[in-house]
Short mmCIF file of C-alpha atoms in Angstrom, two decimals:
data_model
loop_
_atom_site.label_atom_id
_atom_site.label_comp_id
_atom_site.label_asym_id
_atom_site.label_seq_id
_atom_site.Cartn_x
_atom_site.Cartn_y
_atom_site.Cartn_z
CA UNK Y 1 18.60 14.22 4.27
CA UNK Y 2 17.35 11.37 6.56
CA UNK Y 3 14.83 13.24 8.27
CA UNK Y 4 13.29 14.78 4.45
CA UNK Y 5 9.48 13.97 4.55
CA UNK Y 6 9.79 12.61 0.84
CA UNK Y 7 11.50 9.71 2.44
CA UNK Y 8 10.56 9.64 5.72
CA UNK Y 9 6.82 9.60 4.29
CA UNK Y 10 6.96 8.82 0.45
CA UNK Y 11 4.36 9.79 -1.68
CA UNK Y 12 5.65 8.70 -4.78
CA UNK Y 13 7.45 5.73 -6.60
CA UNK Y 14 10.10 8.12 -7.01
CA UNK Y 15 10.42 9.02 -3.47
CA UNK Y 16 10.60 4.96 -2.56
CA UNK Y 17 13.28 4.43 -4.82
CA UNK Y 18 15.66 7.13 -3.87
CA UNK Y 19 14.76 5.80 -0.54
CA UNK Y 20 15.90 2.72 -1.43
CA UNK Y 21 18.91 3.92 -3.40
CA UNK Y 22 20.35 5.56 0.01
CA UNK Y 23 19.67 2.91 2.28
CA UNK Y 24 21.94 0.38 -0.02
CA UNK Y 25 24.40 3.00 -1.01
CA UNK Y 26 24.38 6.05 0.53
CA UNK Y 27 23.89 6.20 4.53
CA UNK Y 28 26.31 4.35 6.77
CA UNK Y 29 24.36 1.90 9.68
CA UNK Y 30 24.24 4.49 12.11
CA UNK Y 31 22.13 7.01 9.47
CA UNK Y 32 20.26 3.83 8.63
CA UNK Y 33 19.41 3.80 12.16
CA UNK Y 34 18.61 7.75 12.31
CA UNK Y 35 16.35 7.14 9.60
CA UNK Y 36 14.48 3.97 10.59
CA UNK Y 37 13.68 6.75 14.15
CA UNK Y 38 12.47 9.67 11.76
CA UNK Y 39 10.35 7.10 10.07
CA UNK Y 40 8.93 5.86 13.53
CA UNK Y 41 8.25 9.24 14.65
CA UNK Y 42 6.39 10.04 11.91
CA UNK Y 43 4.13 7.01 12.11
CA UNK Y 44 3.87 7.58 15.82
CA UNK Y 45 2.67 10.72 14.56
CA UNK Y 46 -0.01 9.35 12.26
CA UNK Y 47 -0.93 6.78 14.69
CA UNK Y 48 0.57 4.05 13.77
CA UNK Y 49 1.85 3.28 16.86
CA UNK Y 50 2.98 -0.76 15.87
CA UNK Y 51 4.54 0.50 12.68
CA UNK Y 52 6.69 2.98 14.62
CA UNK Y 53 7.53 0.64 17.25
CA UNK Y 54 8.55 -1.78 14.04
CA UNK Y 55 11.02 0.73 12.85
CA UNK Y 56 12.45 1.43 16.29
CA UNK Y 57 13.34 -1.90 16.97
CA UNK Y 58 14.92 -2.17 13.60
CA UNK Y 59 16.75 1.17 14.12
CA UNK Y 60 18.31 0.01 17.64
CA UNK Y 61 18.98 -3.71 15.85
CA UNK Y 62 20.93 -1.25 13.45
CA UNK Y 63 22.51 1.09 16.34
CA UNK Y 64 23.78 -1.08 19.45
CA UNK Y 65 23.68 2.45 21.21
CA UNK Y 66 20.20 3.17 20.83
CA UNK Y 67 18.57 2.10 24.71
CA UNK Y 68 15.52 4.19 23.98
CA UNK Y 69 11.56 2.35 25.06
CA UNK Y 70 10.28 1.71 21.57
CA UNK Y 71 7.37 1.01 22.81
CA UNK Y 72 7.18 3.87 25.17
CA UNK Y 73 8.80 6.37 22.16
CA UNK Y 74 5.76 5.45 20.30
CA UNK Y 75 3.31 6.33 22.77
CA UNK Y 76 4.63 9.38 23.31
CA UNK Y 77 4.65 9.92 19.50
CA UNK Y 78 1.26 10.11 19.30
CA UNK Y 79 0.88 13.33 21.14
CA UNK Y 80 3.45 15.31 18.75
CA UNK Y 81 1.76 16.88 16.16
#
């Protein structure tokens, strides 16, 4: 359910509040931190290559584990369409 477009790239105020709804109650840290990457990606995707870099750092600040390049994940976003 993390990686579903309607929250990964809401549309709606409905979308951003079930968003919401699962970050405070639903998803443990580490799905938190899977879903601040999906939401990275798909800004890297767009683009939006400081916005995904943004949501990588919070998703490693999230997810100790996570040793991933932001910086270089969101270059490399840019090219997956």
């Amino acid at each position: 359910m993390t990686f579903h477009t309607r929250f990964t790239q809401p549309t709606s105020d409905d979308d951003r509040q079930a968003c919401q709804v699962c970050e405070k109650y639903v998803w443990t840290q580490a799905e938190l931190a899977q879903f601040r990457i999906a939401q990275g990606d798909a800004m890297a995707r767009q683009g939006d290559v400081a916005g995904a870099i943004a949501k990588y750092t919070e998703a490693q600040s999230l997810d100790k584990s996570l040793t991933f390049d932001p910086q270089a994940r969101a270059q490399q976003g840019t090219t997956w369409r």
